[in-house]
Short mmCIF file of C-alpha atoms in Angstrom, two decimals:
data_model
loop_
_atom_site.label_atom_id
_atom_site.label_comp_id
_atom_site.label_asym_id
_atom_site.label_seq_id
_atom_site.Cartn_x
_atom_site.Cartn_y
_atom_site.Cartn_z
CA MET A 30 -71.19 -105.26 98.46
CA ILE A 31 -68.03 -104.75 97.65
CA ARG A 32 -66.28 -107.70 95.96
CA VAL A 33 -62.87 -108.28 96.51
CA LEU A 34 -59.90 -110.21 94.12
CA VAL A 35 -57.08 -111.06 96.72
CA VAL A 36 -53.72 -112.11 94.61
CA GLU A 37 -51.43 -113.42 96.70
CA ASP A 38 -49.00 -116.22 96.48
CA ASP A 39 -48.26 -117.11 100.07
CA PRO A 40 -51.24 -119.03 101.51
CA MET A 41 -50.85 -117.67 105.05
CA VAL A 42 -50.41 -114.04 104.01
CA MET A 43 -53.97 -114.83 101.57
CA ASP A 44 -55.61 -116.50 104.55
CA ILE A 45 -55.23 -113.34 106.81
CA THR A 46 -55.89 -111.01 104.14
CA CYS A 47 -58.96 -112.43 103.25
CA LYS A 48 -60.11 -112.49 107.13
CA TYR A 49 -59.16 -109.02 107.26
CA VAL A 50 -61.47 -108.36 104.28
CA GLU A 51 -64.54 -110.50 105.31
CA SER A 52 -64.11 -108.58 109.16
CA MET A 53 -65.10 -105.42 107.05
CA PRO A 54 -69.11 -104.53 106.37
CA ASP A 55 -69.81 -104.22 102.97
CA PHE A 56 -66.87 -106.08 101.30
CA LYS A 57 -66.39 -109.63 100.42
CA VAL A 58 -63.98 -111.93 99.28
CA ALA A 59 -65.23 -112.85 96.11
CA ALA A 60 -61.80 -114.70 94.42
CA ARG A 61 -58.47 -115.33 94.89
CA ALA A 62 -55.59 -115.77 92.55
CA GLY A 63 -52.07 -117.21 93.32
CA ASN A 64 -50.68 -115.78 90.19
CA GLY A 65 -51.40 -113.74 87.52
CA ASP A 66 -52.72 -115.65 85.29
CA ALA A 67 -55.38 -116.91 87.56
CA ALA A 68 -55.80 -113.53 88.75
CA LYS A 69 -56.93 -112.65 84.90
CA THR A 70 -59.60 -115.68 84.91
CA ALA A 71 -60.80 -114.58 88.38
CA LEU A 72 -61.50 -111.49 86.66
CA ALA A 73 -62.93 -112.86 83.49
CA ASP A 74 -65.23 -114.98 85.92
CA ASP A 75 -66.23 -112.49 88.39
CA ASP A 76 -67.62 -108.78 88.79
CA ILE A 77 -64.81 -107.16 90.71
CA ASP A 78 -64.39 -103.55 92.33
CA LEU A 79 -61.37 -104.32 94.44
CA ILE A 80 -58.46 -106.30 93.65
CA ILE A 81 -55.34 -106.75 96.69
CA LEU A 82 -52.27 -106.83 94.60
CA ASP A 83 -49.17 -108.45 95.28
CA ILE A 84 -45.88 -107.50 93.25
CA PHE A 85 -43.36 -110.58 93.83
CA MET A 86 -45.21 -113.42 92.65
CA PRO A 87 -44.42 -116.45 90.07
CA GLY A 88 -44.59 -115.81 86.46
CA ALA A 89 -45.88 -112.02 85.91
CA ASN A 90 -45.14 -109.65 88.91
CA GLY A 91 -48.21 -107.62 89.90
CA LEU A 92 -46.63 -104.54 88.14
CA GLU A 93 -46.70 -106.20 84.98
CA LEU A 94 -50.44 -108.30 85.65
CA LEU A 95 -51.61 -104.88 86.23
CA GLY A 96 -50.24 -103.38 83.52
CA ASP A 97 -51.66 -105.89 81.25
CA LEU A 98 -55.30 -105.29 82.50
CA ARG A 99 -55.25 -101.84 82.34
CA ALA A 100 -53.99 -102.33 78.66
CA ASP A 101 -57.27 -104.79 78.61
CA GLY A 102 -59.08 -101.67 79.76
CA CYS A 103 -59.92 -103.46 83.18
CA LEU A 104 -60.76 -100.28 85.70
CA ALA A 105 -61.08 -102.29 88.73
CA ASP A 106 -59.64 -100.29 91.81
CA VAL A 107 -56.23 -101.54 93.46
CA ILE A 108 -54.80 -101.46 96.89
CA PHE A 109 -51.23 -103.27 96.52
CA LEU A 110 -50.19 -105.57 99.34
CA THR A 111 -46.45 -105.89 99.07
CA ALA A 112 -42.61 -106.03 100.39
CA ALA A 113 -41.98 -104.25 97.31
CA ALA A 114 -40.44 -100.97 99.34
CA ASP A 115 -38.54 -99.34 96.41
CA THR A 116 -39.30 -96.08 94.87
CA GLU A 117 -39.17 -97.56 91.26
CA ALA A 118 -41.66 -99.91 92.10
CA ILE A 119 -43.81 -97.21 94.02
CA ASN A 120 -43.75 -94.89 91.04
CA ARG A 121 -44.31 -97.27 88.27
CA ALA A 122 -47.15 -98.55 90.32
CA GLN A 123 -48.74 -95.41 90.78
CA LYS A 124 -48.73 -94.53 87.31
CA LEU A 125 -50.70 -97.73 86.34
CA GLY A 126 -53.44 -96.82 89.43
CA PHE A 127 -53.82 -97.54 92.50
CA VAL A 128 -56.19 -96.33 95.77
CA ASP A 129 -53.35 -97.08 97.97
CA TYR A 130 -49.83 -98.76 98.85
CA LEU A 131 -49.47 -100.90 102.20
CA ILE A 132 -45.90 -102.50 102.57
CA LYS A 133 -45.72 -106.03 104.59
CA PRO A 134 -45.63 -106.09 107.10
CA PHE A 135 -48.59 -104.29 107.68
CA SER A 136 -51.02 -104.03 110.75
CA TYR A 137 -54.56 -104.38 110.78
CA GLU A 138 -55.23 -100.95 111.25
CA ARG A 139 -53.16 -99.62 108.68
CA PHE A 140 -55.46 -101.75 106.26
CA LYS A 141 -58.45 -101.53 107.77
CA THR A 142 -57.62 -97.33 107.20
CA ALA A 143 -56.80 -98.29 103.49
CA LEU A 144 -60.27 -100.37 102.85
CA VAL A 145 -62.52 -97.57 104.96
CA ASN A 146 -60.70 -95.04 102.49
CA TYR A 147 -61.58 -97.12 99.56
CA GLN A 148 -65.36 -97.35 100.61
CA LYS A 149 -65.71 -93.06 101.19
CA MET A 150 -63.95 -92.90 97.84
CA ARG A 151 -66.40 -95.21 95.91
CA ASP A 152 -69.31 -93.80 97.98
CA LEU A 153 -68.51 -90.27 96.60
CA PHE A 154 -67.95 -91.20 92.93
CA HIS A 155 -71.08 -93.24 92.62
CA GLY A 156 -73.43 -91.23 94.98
CA ASN A 157 -72.65 -87.55 93.57
CA GLU A 158 -72.29 -86.09 89.89
CA THR A 159 -69.93 -83.67 91.27
CA ALA A 160 -67.64 -83.32 94.12
CA THR A 161 -66.52 -80.10 96.30
CA GLN A 162 -62.76 -79.45 96.93
CA ALA A 163 -63.12 -80.04 100.50
CA GLN A 164 -64.27 -83.93 99.72
CA LEU A 165 -61.46 -84.44 97.63
CA ASP A 166 -59.12 -82.60 100.23
CA SER A 167 -60.53 -85.48 102.82
CA MET A 168 -60.09 -87.70 100.42
CA LEU A 169 -57.04 -87.46 98.38
CA HIS A 170 -54.89 -85.46 100.89
CA PRO A 171 -56.39 -86.64 104.60
CA LEU A 172 -53.25 -84.78 106.42
CA VAL A 173 -54.22 -81.39 104.91
CA ALA A 174 -57.74 -81.75 105.76
CA ASN A 175 -57.31 -82.77 109.27
CA GLU A 176 -54.67 -79.49 109.31
CA SER A 177 -57.35 -77.07 107.92
CA GLY A 178 -59.38 -77.98 110.66
CA ARG A 179 -56.81 -77.37 113.53
CA MET A 180 -55.93 -73.99 112.35
CA SER A 181 -57.46 -71.05 113.45
CA LYS A 182 -60.16 -69.10 112.06
CA GLY A 183 -58.38 -66.47 109.96
CA MET A 184 -54.96 -68.75 109.46
CA HIS A 185 -53.95 -69.39 105.77
CA PRO A 186 -52.81 -72.29 104.46
CA LYS A 187 -50.92 -70.28 102.19
CA THR A 188 -49.18 -68.01 104.80
CA LEU A 189 -48.91 -71.64 106.17
CA GLU A 190 -46.50 -72.55 103.18
CA THR A 191 -44.45 -69.62 102.85
CA ILE A 192 -43.26 -70.05 106.10
CA ARG A 193 -42.90 -73.51 106.56
CA HIS A 194 -40.79 -73.33 102.92
CA TYR A 195 -38.78 -70.87 105.06
CA LEU A 196 -37.87 -72.90 108.00
CA GLU A 197 -37.29 -76.11 105.34
CA THR A 198 -34.28 -74.00 103.52
CA SER A 199 -32.77 -72.60 106.38
CA PRO A 200 -30.22 -73.92 107.70
CA ALA A 201 -31.04 -77.28 110.40
CA ASP A 202 -29.73 -75.64 113.40
CA ALA A 203 -30.42 -71.92 112.48
CA VAL A 204 -32.08 -69.62 115.10
CA ILE A 205 -34.55 -67.85 113.55
CA THR A 206 -35.80 -64.69 114.75
CA GLN A 207 -39.41 -63.40 114.63
CA GLN A 208 -38.01 -59.70 113.25
CA GLU A 209 -36.17 -62.05 110.30
CA LEU A 210 -39.11 -63.65 109.57
CA THR A 211 -41.29 -60.10 109.48
CA GLU A 212 -38.89 -58.35 107.33
CA THR A 213 -38.19 -61.21 104.90
CA LEU A 214 -42.04 -62.18 104.42
CA GLY A 215 -43.41 -59.38 104.92
CA LEU A 216 -45.51 -60.40 107.63
CA SER A 217 -46.36 -58.49 110.81
CA ARG A 218 -45.17 -59.51 113.85
CA VAL A 219 -48.63 -60.42 115.33
CA THR A 220 -49.04 -62.89 111.97
CA VAL A 221 -45.58 -64.81 112.92
CA ARG A 222 -46.44 -65.06 116.61
CA ARG A 223 -49.38 -66.65 115.54
CA TYR A 224 -48.40 -69.46 112.85
CA MET A 225 -45.25 -69.82 114.79
CA GLU A 226 -47.28 -70.56 117.86
CA TYR A 227 -49.19 -73.27 116.07
CA LEU A 228 -46.11 -74.95 114.04
CA SER A 229 -45.27 -75.15 117.91
CA SER A 230 -48.05 -76.66 118.87
CA ILE A 231 -47.83 -79.22 116.96
CA GLY A 232 -44.57 -79.85 116.89
CA GLU A 233 -42.55 -78.55 114.02
CA VAL A 234 -40.87 -75.84 115.96
CA THR A 235 -39.58 -74.93 119.40
CA VAL A 236 -40.18 -71.27 120.66
CA GLN A 237 -38.00 -69.70 123.22
CA MET A 238 -38.98 -66.11 124.52
CA VAL A 239 -36.34 -63.23 124.78
CA TYR A 240 -36.45 -60.39 127.07
CA GLY A 241 -34.81 -57.22 125.69
CA THR A 242 -33.29 -54.69 128.41
CA VAL A 243 -36.46 -52.36 127.04
CA GLY A 244 -39.44 -53.24 125.15
CA ARG A 245 -41.68 -55.91 124.84
CA PRO A 246 -40.00 -59.45 124.69
CA SER A 247 -39.33 -61.11 121.41
CA TYR A 248 -38.87 -64.72 120.05
CA THR A 249 -36.72 -67.07 118.07
CA TYR A 250 -37.55 -70.40 116.81
CA ARG A 251 -35.57 -73.46 116.12
CA LYS A 252 -36.97 -76.64 113.71
CA ALA A 253 -37.97 -79.13 115.72
CA GLY A 254 -34.80 -81.39 116.86
CA SER A 255 -32.53 -79.00 115.70
#
């Protein structure tokens, strides 16, 4: 059973959060705290695996609390659940260590995803002596892992990254030709077409076929939305 401490000063949000936690198999709200001092007491009294932590609270805020806990050697995992959306707070929180960061107002589905992903991470670290790159990617970079599953056989993430970088650094309204990509990136026409068709299928580019007076048709590309 994963024992959870919820640190939240708003009683309504506290109740909702605790209900969400208790709705998940293998999760249990072991303690509640409305401020940093109460949280420290709860951590001293209970064996806590996961802290669900607000930032804006009376007294010491959540970042100050976590800084104190880390300095005292607390290794409990943390999911921030807060209205703090400024990048400075998020960057500081990341340096202190968290497994997820949810911005209020939050949905049950996003909250559920945070707990499911946390449980997968916990199972990986507690059930294995080593981890594969694929396991880490699925946990730390789910979008990359999902994309790798969608890519056609023979396509390579590095080549895709090269093409994406070229598109991202091109002007927003640029019309990019197939020949431009082959000459600039040193790729074959077949390779360019395969990767650009993939980017078109996931909505990142639009493709237009251009018919010349002779020979095969060529293709031009625009970044989606331009």
